[in-house]
Coordinates of C-alpha atoms in Angstrom, one line a residue:
M20 CA 41.2 107.4 29.3
S21 CA 41.4 104.6 32.0
A22 CA 43.3 101.9 32.0
P23 CA 41.5 98.7 32.3
G24 CA 41.1 97.7 35.8
S25 CA 41.6 101.5 37.2
P26 CA 39.4 104.0 38.8
V27 CA 36.9 105.6 36.9
P28 CA 37.8 109.4 36.6
P29 CA 36.0 111.9 37.4
T30 CA 33.4 113.0 34.9
T31 CA 31.6 116.4 34.1
E32 CA 28.7 114.4 32.4
P33 CA 25.6 116.0 34.5
P34 CA 23.4 112.8 35.9
A35 CA 20.0 112.8 34.7
P36 CA 17.2 113.2 37.1
R37 CA 16.0 109.8 38.2
G38 CA 12.5 109.8 36.9
S39 CA 13.5 111.5 33.7
F40 CA 16.6 108.7 33.0
A41 CA 14.1 106.2 33.7
K42 CA 11.8 107.4 31.1
V43 CA 15.1 107.6 28.6
V44 CA 15.9 104.1 29.5
V45 CA 12.4 102.4 28.9
S46 CA 11.5 104.3 25.9
S47 CA 14.8 103.6 24.2
L48 CA 14.0 99.8 25.5
I49 CA 10.4 100.0 24.0
G50 CA 11.5 101.5 21.0
T51 CA 14.0 99.0 20.3
T52 CA 12.0 96.2 21.1
V53 CA 9.0 97.1 18.4
E54 CA 11.6 98.1 15.6
W55 CA 13.6 94.5 16.3
Y56 CA 10.2 92.5 16.7
D57 CA 9.4 94.0 13.0
F58 CA 13.0 92.9 12.1
F59 CA 12.8 89.6 13.3
L60 CA 9.3 88.9 12.5
Y61 CA 10.6 89.1 8.7
G62 CA 13.4 86.5 9.3
S63 CA 11.3 84.0 10.8
A64 CA 8.4 84.6 8.5
A65 CA 11.3 84.0 5.6
A66 CA 12.5 80.9 6.9
L67 CA 8.7 79.4 7.5
V68 CA 6.7 80.6 4.5
F69 CA 7.9 83.3 2.6
G70 CA 9.4 80.8 0.3
A71 CA 5.9 79.0 -0.4
V72 CA 4.2 82.4 -0.5
F73 CA 6.2 84.6 -2.6
F74 CA 8.2 81.7 -4.8
P75 CA 6.3 79.1 -5.0
E76 CA 7.6 77.6 -8.4
S77 CA 11.0 77.0 -6.4
D78 CA 12.0 73.9 -4.6
P79 CA 11.3 74.0 -1.0
L80 CA 15.1 74.5 0.1
T81 CA 15.7 77.0 -2.8
G82 CA 12.7 78.7 -1.9
I83 CA 14.2 79.3 1.4
L84 CA 17.0 80.4 -0.4
L85 CA 15.4 83.4 -2.1
A86 CA 13.4 84.1 0.9
F87 CA 16.6 84.7 3.2
G88 CA 17.8 87.0 -0.3
T89 CA 15.3 88.9 0.3
Y90 CA 16.1 89.0 4.3
A91 CA 19.8 90.0 3.3
I92 CA 18.3 93.1 1.4
G93 CA 17.4 94.4 4.6
F94 CA 20.8 94.4 6.1
V95 CA 21.9 96.4 2.4
A96 CA 19.7 99.3 3.2
R97 CA 20.8 99.6 7.1
P98 CA 24.2 101.4 6.4
L99 CA 22.4 103.9 4.4
G100 CA 19.6 104.5 7.0
G101 CA 22.8 104.6 9.6
L102 CA 24.5 107.4 6.9
V103 CA 21.3 109.5 6.7
F104 CA 19.5 109.3 10.2
G105 CA 23.5 109.7 11.9
H106 CA 24.2 112.8 9.4
Y107 CA 20.7 114.3 10.9
G108 CA 20.9 112.8 14.4
D109 CA 24.5 114.5 14.7
R110 CA 23.1 117.6 13.6
V111 CA 19.4 118.1 15.1
G112 CA 19.2 116.0 17.8
R113 CA 18.7 112.2 18.7
K114 CA 15.0 112.4 19.5
R115 CA 13.6 113.6 16.3
L116 CA 15.4 110.8 14.1
L117 CA 14.2 108.2 16.3
V118 CA 10.2 109.1 16.2
I119 CA 11.0 109.1 12.2
S120 CA 12.6 105.4 12.6
L121 CA 10.0 104.3 14.4
L122 CA 7.2 105.4 12.1
L123 CA 9.0 103.9 8.9
M124 CA 9.6 100.5 10.4
G125 CA 6.0 100.5 11.5
A126 CA 4.4 101.2 8.6
S127 CA 6.6 99.4 6.2
T128 CA 6.0 96.4 8.7
F129 CA 2.0 96.7 8.4
A130 CA 2.3 96.8 5.0
I131 CA 4.1 93.2 4.4
G132 CA 0.8 91.9 6.4
L133 CA -1.2 93.2 3.6
L134 CA 0.8 92.1 0.8
P135 CA -1.0 89.8 -1.9
G136 CA 1.3 86.5 -2.5
H137 CA 2.8 85.4 -5.5
A138 CA -0.3 83.8 -6.7
T139 CA -2.6 86.4 -6.7
I140 CA -0.2 89.3 -8.5
G141 CA 2.7 87.4 -9.7
V142 CA 6.6 88.7 -9.7
A143 CA 5.3 91.8 -8.3
A144 CA 4.5 90.3 -5.0
P145 CA 8.4 89.6 -4.3
L146 CA 9.4 93.0 -5.8
L147 CA 7.2 94.7 -3.4
L148 CA 8.3 92.5 -0.6
I149 CA 12.0 93.4 -1.6
A150 CA 10.7 97.2 -1.6
L151 CA 9.3 97.0 1.9
R152 CA 12.6 95.1 3.3
L153 CA 14.4 97.8 1.9
V154 CA 12.3 100.8 4.0
Q155 CA 12.5 98.6 7.3
G156 CA 16.5 98.1 6.8
F157 CA 16.7 101.6 6.5
A158 CA 14.6 102.5 9.6
L159 CA 16.7 100.1 11.2
G160 CA 20.0 101.5 10.4
G161 CA 18.9 104.6 12.1
E162 CA 17.3 103.4 15.2
W163 CA 20.2 101.5 17.1
G164 CA 22.5 104.2 17.2
G165 CA 20.1 106.9 18.7
A166 CA 18.6 104.8 21.0
V167 CA 21.7 103.4 22.7
L168 CA 23.5 107.3 22.7
L169 CA 20.0 108.5 24.1
V170 CA 20.8 106.3 27.0
S171 CA 24.6 106.5 27.2
E172 CA 24.3 110.5 27.0
H173 CA 21.5 110.7 29.7
G174 CA 23.6 108.3 32.2
H175 CA 26.6 108.7 34.7
P176 CA 30.2 106.8 32.9
R177 CA 30.3 104.6 36.0
W178 CA 27.4 102.6 35.3
R179 CA 27.2 103.3 31.4
G180 CA 27.6 99.5 30.6
F181 CA 24.7 98.6 32.3
W182 CA 22.3 101.1 31.5
A183 CA 23.3 101.2 27.5
S184 CA 22.4 97.4 27.7
W185 CA 18.9 97.9 28.3
P186 CA 18.0 98.9 24.2
Q187 CA 20.5 96.3 23.3
A188 CA 18.0 94.1 25.4
G189 CA 15.6 95.3 22.9
V190 CA 16.7 92.8 20.6
P191 CA 16.3 89.4 22.3
C192 CA 12.8 91.3 23.6
G193 CA 11.7 91.8 19.8
N194 CA 12.7 88.7 19.2
L195 CA 10.7 86.9 22.3
L196 CA 7.7 88.9 21.2
A197 CA 7.9 87.7 17.4
T198 CA 8.8 84.4 18.1
A199 CA 5.9 84.5 21.0
V200 CA 3.4 85.3 18.4
L201 CA 4.2 82.7 15.9
A202 CA 4.2 79.9 18.3
V203 CA 0.9 80.5 19.5
L204 CA -0.1 80.7 15.6
A205 CA 1.6 77.4 14.5
A206 CA 0.2 75.7 18.0
T207 CA -3.7 76.9 17.3
M208 CA -3.4 76.7 13.4
A209 CA -3.0 74.4 10.8
D210 CA 0.2 74.6 8.6
S211 CA -2.2 75.4 5.6
A212 CA -4.1 77.9 7.6
F213 CA -0.8 79.7 8.7
E214 CA 0.8 79.7 5.2
A215 CA -2.4 80.8 3.7
W216 CA -3.4 83.7 6.0
G217 CA -2.2 83.4 9.3
W218 CA 1.2 84.6 9.0
R219 CA -0.1 87.8 8.4
I220 CA -1.4 88.5 11.8
P221 CA 1.9 89.4 13.7
F222 CA 2.7 91.7 10.7
L223 CA -0.4 93.6 11.2
L224 CA 0.0 93.6 15.2
S225 CA 2.7 95.9 14.4
G226 CA 0.7 99.0 14.2
V227 CA -0.5 98.8 17.7
L228 CA 3.1 98.3 18.9
V229 CA 4.5 101.2 17.1
L230 CA 1.6 103.4 18.4
I231 CA 2.7 102.1 22.0
G232 CA 6.4 102.9 21.3
L233 CA 5.6 106.3 19.5
Y234 CA 3.7 107.3 22.8
V235 CA 6.7 106.5 25.0
R236 CA 9.5 107.9 22.9
L237 CA 7.6 111.2 22.5
A238 CA 8.0 112.0 26.0
V239 CA 11.9 111.8 26.7
E240 CA 13.6 114.5 26.3
E241 CA 16.8 115.6 23.9
S242 CA 20.0 114.2 25.1
P243 CA 22.0 117.0 27.4
V244 CA 25.5 115.7 26.1
F245 CA 24.2 116.5 22.3
Q246 CA 22.5 119.9 23.4
A247 CA 25.7 121.3 25.1
A248 CA 27.5 120.1 22.4
A249 CA 25.4 121.6 19.8
R250 CA 25.4 124.9 21.9
R251 CA 29.5 124.8 21.8
A252 CA 29.3 124.3 17.8
E253 CA 27.1 127.3 17.6
D254 CA 29.2 129.6 19.3
A255 CA 32.5 128.4 17.6
R256 CA 30.2 129.1 14.2
A257 CA 29.2 132.7 15.4
R258 CA 32.8 133.4 16.7
A259 CA 34.9 132.3 13.4
G260 CA 32.2 132.4 10.9
V261 CA 33.4 128.7 9.7
T262 CA 30.6 126.1 8.7
E263 CA 31.2 122.9 10.7
R264 CA 32.0 119.9 8.7
A265 CA 29.3 116.9 7.9
P266 CA 29.7 114.8 10.5
I267 CA 30.2 112.1 7.9
V268 CA 33.1 113.5 6.4
D269 CA 34.7 114.0 9.8
V270 CA 34.4 110.6 11.2
L271 CA 35.5 109.1 7.7
R272 CA 38.8 111.4 7.6
R273 CA 39.9 111.1 11.4
H274 CA 38.1 108.3 12.7
W275 CA 38.2 105.5 10.0
R276 CA 40.1 103.5 12.4
E277 CA 37.5 103.4 15.2
V278 CA 34.7 102.7 12.5
L279 CA 37.3 99.7 11.5
V280 CA 37.5 98.7 15.3
A281 CA 33.6 98.7 15.6
M282 CA 32.9 96.7 12.2
G283 CA 35.2 93.9 13.6
V284 CA 33.9 93.7 16.7
R285 CA 30.4 93.3 15.3
L286 CA 31.1 90.4 12.9
A287 CA 31.0 87.4 15.1
E288 CA 28.1 89.1 17.3
N289 CA 26.0 89.7 14.4
I290 CA 27.0 86.3 12.3
S291 CA 26.6 84.3 15.6
Y292 CA 23.1 85.8 16.5
Y293 CA 21.5 84.8 13.3
V294 CA 22.8 81.6 12.7
I295 CA 21.3 80.7 16.1
T296 CA 18.2 82.4 16.0
A297 CA 17.2 82.3 12.0
F298 CA 19.2 79.5 10.9
I299 CA 18.4 77.2 13.4
L300 CA 14.4 77.3 12.0
V301 CA 15.9 75.6 8.8
Y302 CA 18.5 73.2 10.2
A303 CA 16.4 72.1 12.8
V304 CA 13.3 71.4 11.0
E305 CA 15.0 70.5 7.7
E306 CA 17.7 68.4 8.9
A307 CA 17.2 67.3 12.4
G308 CA 13.5 66.5 11.7
V309 CA 12.6 68.9 14.9
E310 CA 9.1 70.1 14.9
R311 CA 8.2 73.7 14.1
G312 CA 6.5 74.5 17.2
T313 CA 9.4 72.8 18.9
V314 CA 11.9 75.2 17.9
L315 CA 9.8 78.5 18.3
N316 CA 9.3 77.5 21.7
A317 CA 12.8 76.7 22.4
L318 CA 13.7 79.8 21.0
L319 CA 11.2 81.8 23.1
V320 CA 12.7 80.5 26.2
A321 CA 16.0 81.1 24.9
S322 CA 15.7 84.8 23.6
A323 CA 13.7 85.1 27.6
V324 CA 17.0 83.6 29.0
Q325 CA 19.2 86.5 26.9
L326 CA 16.9 89.4 28.0
V327 CA 18.1 89.0 31.5
V328 CA 22.0 88.0 30.6
V329 CA 22.2 91.2 28.1
P330 CA 22.2 93.7 31.3
I331 CA 24.4 91.3 33.8
W332 CA 27.0 91.4 30.9
G333 CA 27.0 95.2 30.7
A334 CA 27.4 95.7 34.0
L335 CA 29.9 93.1 34.2
S336 CA 32.1 95.7 31.8
D337 CA 31.4 98.4 33.9
R338 CA 33.9 96.3 36.5
L339 CA 36.2 94.6 34.1
G340 CA 36.1 96.7 30.9
R341 CA 34.8 96.6 27.8
R342 CA 37.1 94.6 26.0
P343 CA 37.9 91.7 28.6
V344 CA 33.9 90.8 28.3
I345 CA 33.6 91.3 24.4
A346 CA 36.6 89.2 24.1
F347 CA 35.7 86.5 26.1
G348 CA 32.4 86.1 24.5
A349 CA 34.0 86.1 21.0
V350 CA 36.3 82.8 22.4
S351 CA 33.8 80.9 23.9
T352 CA 30.8 81.6 21.2
G353 CA 33.7 80.4 18.5
L354 CA 33.9 77.1 20.5
W355 CA 30.2 76.5 21.3
A356 CA 29.3 76.5 17.4
F357 CA 31.0 73.2 17.0
A358 CA 28.7 72.2 19.9
F359 CA 26.3 73.6 18.4
F360 CA 25.1 71.4 15.6
P361 CA 25.7 68.0 17.3
I362 CA 23.2 69.1 20.1
I363 CA 20.6 70.1 17.7
D364 CA 20.7 66.8 16.1
G365 CA 19.8 64.8 19.3
G366 CA 16.2 66.2 18.7
G367 CA 13.6 67.5 21.3
F368 CA 13.1 70.7 23.1
G369 CA 15.5 70.3 25.3
M370 CA 18.2 69.7 22.8
V371 CA 17.4 72.6 21.0
L372 CA 16.9 74.8 23.9
A373 CA 20.1 73.9 25.2
A374 CA 21.9 74.6 22.0
A375 CA 20.1 77.8 21.5
G376 CA 20.0 78.9 25.3
V377 CA 24.0 78.7 26.1
G378 CA 24.6 80.3 22.4
L379 CA 22.6 83.1 23.1
V380 CA 24.0 83.4 26.5
L381 CA 27.4 83.5 25.6
H382 CA 26.2 85.7 22.1
A383 CA 25.2 88.4 25.0
A384 CA 28.7 88.6 26.3
M385 CA 29.8 90.4 23.0
Y386 CA 26.3 92.0 22.6
G387 CA 26.0 93.6 25.9
P388 CA 29.0 95.9 26.8
Q389 CA 28.4 97.1 22.9
A390 CA 26.8 100.0 23.0
A391 CA 28.9 101.9 25.7
F392 CA 31.9 100.8 23.8
F393 CA 30.3 102.1 20.6
S394 CA 29.2 105.1 22.3
E395 CA 32.4 105.9 23.8
L396 CA 34.5 105.5 20.7
F397 CA 33.4 109.2 19.1
G398 CA 32.8 112.4 20.0
T399 CA 29.5 113.8 20.4
R400 CA 29.3 115.9 16.9
T401 CA 30.1 112.6 15.1
R402 CA 28.8 109.9 17.6
Y403 CA 25.5 109.0 16.0
S404 CA 27.4 109.4 12.6
G405 CA 30.3 107.1 13.6
A406 CA 28.9 104.5 15.8
S407 CA 25.9 104.1 13.1
I408 CA 28.2 103.3 10.1
G409 CA 30.7 100.7 12.4
Y410 CA 27.6 98.8 13.3
Q411 CA 25.3 99.2 10.2
L412 CA 28.5 98.5 7.6
A413 CA 29.6 95.0 9.5
S414 CA 25.7 94.0 9.1
I415 CA 25.6 93.6 5.5
A416 CA 28.7 91.3 5.5
A417 CA 27.4 89.7 8.6
G418 CA 24.0 89.3 9.7
G419 CA 22.6 90.0 6.3
L420 CA 24.4 87.1 4.4
A421 CA 24.8 84.6 7.7
P422 CA 21.3 82.8 7.1
L423 CA 22.0 82.9 3.6
I424 CA 25.6 81.5 3.4
A425 CA 24.9 79.0 6.4
T426 CA 21.9 77.4 4.3
W427 CA 24.4 77.3 1.1
L428 CA 26.8 75.5 3.0
L429 CA 23.9 73.1 4.4
S430 CA 23.1 72.5 1.1
R431 CA 26.2 72.2 -0.3
F432 CA 27.8 70.1 2.4
G433 CA 25.1 68.3 4.1
S434 CA 26.6 69.0 7.4
G435 CA 26.6 71.5 10.0
L436 CA 29.9 71.7 10.5
P437 CA 30.9 73.8 7.6
V438 CA 28.4 76.5 9.5
S439 CA 30.6 76.2 12.6
V440 CA 33.7 77.0 11.0
Y441 CA 31.9 80.2 9.7
V442 CA 31.1 81.0 12.9
A443 CA 34.6 80.3 14.4
G444 CA 36.4 82.6 11.9
A445 CA 34.4 85.1 12.6
C446 CA 35.2 85.1 16.3
V447 CA 38.7 85.1 15.2
L448 CA 38.2 88.5 13.2
T449 CA 36.3 90.0 16.2
L450 CA 39.0 88.9 18.5
V451 CA 41.7 90.6 16.7
A452 CA 39.6 93.6 16.7
V453 CA 39.5 93.8 20.4
L454 CA 42.8 93.3 20.7
A455 CA 43.5 96.3 18.4
S456 CA 41.4 98.2 20.5
R457 CA 42.0 100.3 23.7
E458 CA 39.6 99.9 26.7
T459 CA 37.4 103.0 26.8
R460 CA 35.2 102.2 30.2
G461 CA 34.8 105.3 31.9
R462 CA 35.3 108.0 29.4
D463 CA 33.9 111.4 29.6
L464 CA 31.1 111.5 26.4
D465 CA 30.8 115.2 27.3
D466 CA 33.7 116.3 25.0
A467 CA 33.9 117.8 21.5
V468 CA 35.9 115.3 19.9
A469 CA 36.6 111.6 19.9
P470 CA 39.8 110.4 21.7
E471 CA 43.2 109.6 19.7
A472 CA 43.7 106.4 21.6
G473 CA 40.5 105.0 20.8
V474 CA 42.9 102.1 18.8
R475 CA 46.2 101.0 19.2

């Protein structure tokens, strides 16, 4: 492993043919875009209409809290998805599991678009909503690890931070797409029509997007790094007659420190993102009095900006290292959290755009290098499991609860300041995790085990 700033060491990873590698990058980007479109669509709908449609007997803010509660449930299912998909992804390959995750996500999202409201079927409506949200979370739990590993393991280590960040760009791209559809509907429909049936349109459109993503994803080849590791494992079993341990067992016994590092690095990134993109719809509309369409349009532009800067931060991590870029993102995001709500209080499109746009640019410094960093923490035969578990376990305490906690803090204190303190505290924890880790930039992924020097 190279120290920060040192030349990238030679590698045994064979570079993929240019055309083949481009296909891998595009398929991962499109697949993650579709899955995150589905996932973010739920978050936006929870903030805008689910309280009235599925919890109509509550007051508006309590209804939003209940809707965000169902939103958080999807995050609870994500670690389970990471465990299941990680296990089989490390055993049978990345590609097959990515196809399954896409189909599960698309089917559950499409079904939400057909779901009757509380006025039609009573308490069964929120219960069915919860069940479909669990399927969404389970599918997304397996998506991220497979998508970023497919790119990381196909590419050259010298530019891994840049190329592995493209599946990461599927997050703002999916959010951009979901927000764009909702913004168009908000601009062309009356609020009553949107709450009655218009909100269903973006969910039903998911069916078309899934077919596109599936077509592209089926065309890619399995990771050559995984294929080589699988052959080595098979040869070892044939020679020694010893059955290989389940990947999750190996991760929890030998690489729990790396899992904790991944979880710590994820905290600030995940919490800040959902405060910026989901809770902003509550704060700006309910507290600052900004119109819903104005907030959605501002988020649309901010997500487009983040889509551009995510690969830039990933490329910068190839030059400076993963740790310095992520640490900068954590510190700057923690500071920006205290400016975020006062700027929104100024009202209007420009102020909301400034708050969300700068916030997402700083957030991208943590998110851009994350795919390469997590891929480099684990060995090939445990990489899908290890990266997915670290990534998804943090999502329960971080992103899953962030809108819920932020909404409760707002209702309890009537101010955005406690939410800023909450985000800044998460940034401190992420900085501690970064400082506890060692630089992984340039590591050869074509190996059998994870490096022992993954943490200090």
